[in-house]
Coordinates of C-alpha atoms in Angstrom, one line a residue:
M30 CA 0.0 0.0 0.0
R31 CA 1.4 3.4 -1.0
H32 CA 1.9 5.9 1.8
A33 CA 1.5 9.6 1.5
L34 CA 2.5 12.4 3.8
V35 CA 0.3 15.5 3.4
F36 CA 0.9 18.9 4.8
G37 CA -2.1 21.2 4.9
G38 CA -4.5 18.3 4.9
T39 CA -7.3 20.4 6.5
G40 CA -6.7 23.3 4.1
Q41 CA -8.8 24.2 1.1
I42 CA -6.7 22.1 -1.4
G43 CA -5.5 19.5 1.0
Y44 CA -9.0 18.4 2.2
P45 CA -10.2 17.3 -1.3
L46 CA -6.8 15.8 -2.0
L47 CA -7.2 13.5 1.0
G48 CA -10.4 12.2 -0.4
L49 CA -8.8 11.4 -3.8
L50 CA -5.9 9.5 -2.0
Q51 CA -8.3 7.6 0.2
R52 CA -10.4 6.5 -2.7
D53 CA -7.3 5.3 -4.5
G54 CA -6.3 3.1 -1.6
W55 CA -3.4 5.2 -0.2
R56 CA -2.3 5.1 3.4
I57 CA -2.1 8.7 4.6
T58 CA -0.3 10.5 7.3
A59 CA -1.6 14.1 7.5
V60 CA -0.3 17.0 9.6
S61 CA -2.5 19.8 11.0
R62 CA -2.5 22.3 13.8
R63 CA -6.0 21.1 14.7
P64 CA -6.3 17.5 13.5
P65 CA -9.6 15.8 13.1
T66 CA -10.3 12.3 14.3
D67 CA -8.3 9.4 12.7
E68 CA -10.0 7.3 10.1
P69 CA -9.1 3.9 8.7
G70 CA -6.0 4.5 6.6
L71 CA -5.8 8.1 7.6
Q72 CA -3.6 9.1 10.6
W73 CA -3.6 12.7 11.8
L74 CA -0.6 14.3 13.5
R75 CA -0.8 17.6 15.5
G76 CA 1.8 20.1 14.4
E77 CA 3.0 22.5 11.8
L78 CA 6.1 23.1 9.7
G79 CA 8.8 24.2 12.2
Q80 CA 7.2 22.3 15.1
L81 CA 6.5 18.8 13.9
P82 CA 6.0 15.5 15.8
A83 CA 7.8 12.4 14.8
L84 CA 7.1 11.6 11.1
P85 CA 7.3 8.3 9.2
S86 CA 10.9 7.4 8.2
R87 CA 9.7 6.6 4.6
V88 CA 6.7 7.5 2.5
D89 CA 6.0 7.1 -1.2
A90 CA 4.9 10.8 -1.8
I91 CA 4.9 14.1 0.0
F92 CA 2.2 16.6 -0.8
S93 CA 2.6 20.2 0.4
C94 CA -0.7 22.2 0.3
G95 CA 0.4 25.0 2.6
P96 CA 2.9 27.9 2.5
L97 CA 5.7 27.0 0.1
D98 CA 8.5 28.9 1.8
A99 CA 7.9 27.1 5.1
F100 CA 7.7 23.7 3.4
S101 CA 10.9 24.4 1.4
Q102 CA 12.8 25.3 4.6
W103 CA 11.6 22.0 6.3
Y104 CA 12.3 19.9 3.2
A105 CA 15.9 21.2 3.0
D106 CA 16.8 19.5 6.3
A107 CA 14.3 16.7 6.4
T108 CA 15.6 13.1 6.7
I109 CA 12.5 11.4 5.5
D110 CA 13.1 8.9 2.6
C111 CA 10.7 9.8 -0.2
P112 CA 11.1 9.6 -4.0
R113 CA 8.2 12.0 -4.9
V114 CA 7.4 15.5 -3.8
I115 CA 4.5 17.7 -5.1
A116 CA 4.1 21.2 -3.7
F117 CA 1.8 24.1 -4.3
G118 CA 3.1 27.6 -4.9
S119 CA 1.3 30.4 -6.8
T120 CA 1.3 32.3 -10.1
S121 CA 2.1 35.3 -7.9
I122 CA 5.7 34.2 -8.5
E123 CA 5.2 35.9 -11.9
V124 CA 2.4 38.3 -11.3
K125 CA 4.0 40.1 -8.3
R126 CA 7.6 40.0 -9.3
G127 CA 7.6 43.5 -10.8
S128 CA 5.0 45.0 -8.5
A129 CA 5.4 48.6 -7.3
D130 CA 4.4 47.3 -3.8
A131 CA 7.5 46.1 -1.8
E132 CA 5.4 43.5 0.1
E133 CA 4.1 42.0 -3.1
R134 CA 7.7 41.8 -4.5
D135 CA 8.7 40.0 -1.3
V136 CA 5.9 37.5 -1.8
A137 CA 7.2 36.7 -5.3
R138 CA 10.8 36.4 -4.0
R139 CA 9.7 34.0 -1.3
L140 CA 7.8 31.9 -3.8
R141 CA 10.8 31.8 -6.1
E142 CA 13.2 30.9 -3.4
G143 CA 10.8 28.3 -2.1
E144 CA 10.6 26.6 -5.5
E145 CA 14.3 26.7 -6.0
G146 CA 14.8 25.2 -2.5
V147 CA 12.4 22.3 -3.2
F148 CA 14.0 21.5 -6.5
A149 CA 17.5 21.7 -5.1
A150 CA 16.7 19.5 -2.1
A151 CA 15.0 16.9 -4.3
A152 CA 18.0 16.8 -6.6
R153 CA 20.3 16.1 -3.6
R154 CA 18.0 13.2 -2.6
D155 CA 17.6 11.9 -6.2
A156 CA 13.9 12.5 -5.7
A157 CA 11.4 13.9 -8.3
A158 CA 9.7 17.2 -7.4
T159 CA 6.8 19.0 -9.1
L160 CA 5.7 22.5 -8.3
L161 CA 2.1 23.7 -9.0
R162 CA 1.1 27.3 -9.4
P163 CA -2.6 28.0 -9.1
T164 CA -4.2 31.3 -10.2
L165 CA -7.2 32.7 -8.3
V166 CA -8.4 29.9 -6.0
Y167 CA -12.1 29.5 -5.0
G168 CA -14.6 26.9 -4.0
A169 CA -14.0 26.3 -0.3
G170 CA -15.0 29.6 1.2
R171 CA -11.5 30.2 2.5
D172 CA -9.7 32.1 -0.2
A173 CA -8.6 35.7 0.3
T174 CA -10.0 37.1 -2.9
L175 CA -13.4 35.9 -4.3
T176 CA -14.7 34.8 -0.9
R177 CA -13.8 38.2 0.6
I178 CA -15.5 40.0 -2.3
A179 CA -18.6 37.8 -1.8
Q180 CA -18.7 38.5 2.0
L181 CA -18.3 42.2 1.6
A182 CA -21.0 42.3 -1.1
Q183 CA -23.4 40.4 1.1
R184 CA -22.8 42.9 3.9
W185 CA -23.2 46.0 1.7
R186 CA -25.6 44.5 -0.9
R187 CA -23.3 46.0 -3.6
F188 CA -19.7 45.9 -4.6
P189 CA -17.8 48.8 -6.2
L190 CA -15.2 48.4 -9.0
P191 CA -13.4 51.0 -11.1
R192 CA -14.5 51.3 -14.7
N193 CA -12.7 49.3 -17.2
A194 CA -11.6 46.6 -14.8
N195 CA -11.2 44.3 -17.8
G196 CA -8.0 42.5 -17.1
L197 CA -8.3 38.8 -17.8
R198 CA -8.6 36.2 -15.0
Q199 CA -8.8 32.4 -14.7
P200 CA -10.3 31.4 -11.4
V201 CA -9.6 27.8 -10.5
H202 CA -11.7 25.5 -8.2
V203 CA -10.0 23.8 -5.3
D204 CA -11.2 20.4 -6.4
D205 CA -9.4 20.8 -9.8
L206 CA -6.2 21.7 -7.9
A207 CA -6.5 18.6 -5.8
S208 CA -7.0 16.5 -8.9
A209 CA -3.9 18.1 -10.5
A210 CA -1.7 17.2 -7.5
F211 CA -3.2 13.6 -7.6
G212 CA -2.7 13.4 -11.3
C213 CA 1.0 14.4 -11.1
V214 CA 2.0 11.4 -8.9
A215 CA 2.2 8.9 -11.7
S216 CA 3.4 11.2 -14.4
T217 CA 7.1 11.0 -15.0
A218 CA 6.8 13.9 -17.5
T219 CA 6.2 16.3 -14.5
H220 CA 9.5 15.4 -12.7
G221 CA 11.5 18.6 -12.2
N222 CA 8.9 20.9 -13.7
A223 CA 6.6 23.7 -12.5
Y224 CA 3.1 24.2 -13.9
A225 CA 0.7 27.1 -14.0
L226 CA -2.8 25.9 -13.0
P227 CA -5.4 28.3 -14.4
G228 CA -9.1 27.7 -14.3
G229 CA -11.0 26.4 -17.3
E230 CA -12.3 29.7 -18.4
T231 CA -10.8 33.1 -19.1
L232 CA -12.9 36.1 -18.4
T233 CA -12.5 39.8 -17.4
Y234 CA -12.1 40.8 -13.8
R235 CA -15.4 42.7 -14.1
D236 CA -17.3 39.6 -15.4
M237 CA -15.7 37.4 -12.7
V238 CA -16.9 39.7 -9.9
A239 CA -20.3 40.0 -11.6
R240 CA -20.8 36.3 -11.6
V241 CA -19.9 36.1 -7.9
L242 CA -22.4 38.8 -7.0
A243 CA -25.1 37.2 -9.2
C244 CA -24.9 33.9 -7.4
L245 CA -25.3 35.3 -3.9
K246 CA -28.6 35.0 -2.0
P247 CA -29.9 37.7 -2.4
P248 CA -27.8 38.8 -5.4
A249 CA -25.7 41.9 -4.9
Q250 CA -25.3 44.9 -7.2
L251 CA -22.1 45.7 -9.1
V252 CA -21.4 49.4 -9.0
E253 CA -18.8 50.7 -11.5
L254 CA -17.2 54.0 -10.5
P255 CA -15.0 56.5 -12.3
S256 CA -11.4 56.0 -11.2
P257 CA -11.2 59.2 -9.0
V258 CA -14.4 58.3 -7.2
F259 CA -13.3 54.7 -6.7
N260 CA -9.9 55.8 -5.4
F261 CA -11.6 58.1 -2.9
A262 CA -13.9 55.4 -1.8
L263 CA -11.0 53.0 -1.5
F264 CA -9.0 55.5 0.5
T265 CA -12.0 56.0 2.9
A266 CA -12.4 52.2 3.3
Q267 CA -8.7 51.8 4.0
L268 CA -8.9 54.4 6.7
T269 CA -11.7 52.6 8.4
G270 CA -10.1 49.2 8.1
R271 CA -12.6 47.8 5.6
A272 CA -10.2 47.4 2.7
T273 CA -7.0 46.2 4.3
G274 CA -4.8 44.3 1.8
L275 CA -6.2 46.1 -1.2
G276 CA -3.5 48.5 -2.3
E277 CA -2.8 50.5 -5.3
A278 CA -0.9 47.7 -7.1
A279 CA -3.8 45.3 -6.6
V280 CA -6.3 47.9 -8.1
R281 CA -4.0 48.5 -11.1
R282 CA -4.0 44.7 -11.7
M283 CA -7.7 44.8 -12.2
R284 CA -7.0 46.2 -15.7
S285 CA -4.1 43.9 -16.4
D286 CA -4.3 40.5 -18.1
L287 CA -3.2 37.7 -15.8
A288 CA -3.8 34.7 -18.0
F289 CA -1.7 31.6 -18.0
D290 CA -1.2 28.7 -20.4
A291 CA -2.7 25.4 -19.2
T292 CA -1.3 23.4 -22.2
P293 CA 1.8 22.0 -20.4
A294 CA -0.4 20.7 -17.5
Q295 CA -2.9 19.3 -19.9
R296 CA -0.3 17.5 -21.9
D297 CA 1.8 16.1 -19.0
F298 CA -0.9 15.0 -16.6
G299 CA -4.3 15.5 -18.2
Y300 CA -5.2 18.7 -16.4
A301 CA -8.9 19.6 -17.2
P302 CA -10.2 22.4 -15.0
R303 CA -13.9 23.4 -15.0
A304 CA -15.4 26.7 -16.3
F305 CA -16.2 29.4 -13.7
R306 CA -19.7 28.7 -12.5
P307 CA -19.8 29.9 -8.9
S308 CA -22.6 29.2 -6.4
A309 CA -23.4 30.9 -3.1
D310 CA -22.2 27.9 -1.0
M311 CA -18.7 28.2 -2.4
F312 CA -18.2 31.5 -0.5
L313 CA -19.7 30.5 2.9
P314 CA -17.2 31.3 5.6
R315 CA -15.5 28.2 7.0
D316 CA -12.8 27.5 9.6
S317 CA -9.2 27.7 8.3
D318 CA -6.3 25.5 9.3
G319 CA -3.2 24.1 7.7

């Protein structure tokens, strides 16, 4: 029986990945800060990267569904024997690399160093590593973008956007990301490679937000504002703490195309993400853990 070690098993990607591994007959050791109850074939360990309990000495695959930089640091010094490593990063490695925001540039740097660290550590061990880079994640009510938009729109019954927020986006469902990680395991073509994982539909930022607002119960109104008015409203919201994390660079990106090519992932492990068809339950607030 194949044995998997999963970090972030209670997270928005890790949870559906556990289901796929269980149905395929894997034995699983999963790590979480707040572990659920063990199940047949699924053992939970309490801990987090940096403060881990005793782990198995050997597994067939390691899956990292949490912060890449922390995983990379752990993996660099880990003594566990494992021939296969699959870890999630983000397309922010490209999107935020040239940002005017220093914090965003730091995110891109940490992602880049995390990827390099995983590949280097895998090479030293003669292991095969694959890095996966999702775009805008949704589907579990725990993402920081679309769920946040949905929750604010439900509170206000409307959501403002600047006019011409027509940059392209490719939101990707958490279940499709879990399937991607699962599909990489047996694909030798993925060894040593990193893949962008966009969703199955490319649409404008405005249309993406409009679909989210339309699926809410009750639906919320999309309000498009001239840039000066939007900027003033954003400044006011930032002063009152209602728009933390939404800076000038993020607003500018609403008009920038952030589209990625899924062809390599489709070719190498059959990646087939769904179109963007949101429903209200995808944005219900849920507990978060890693």
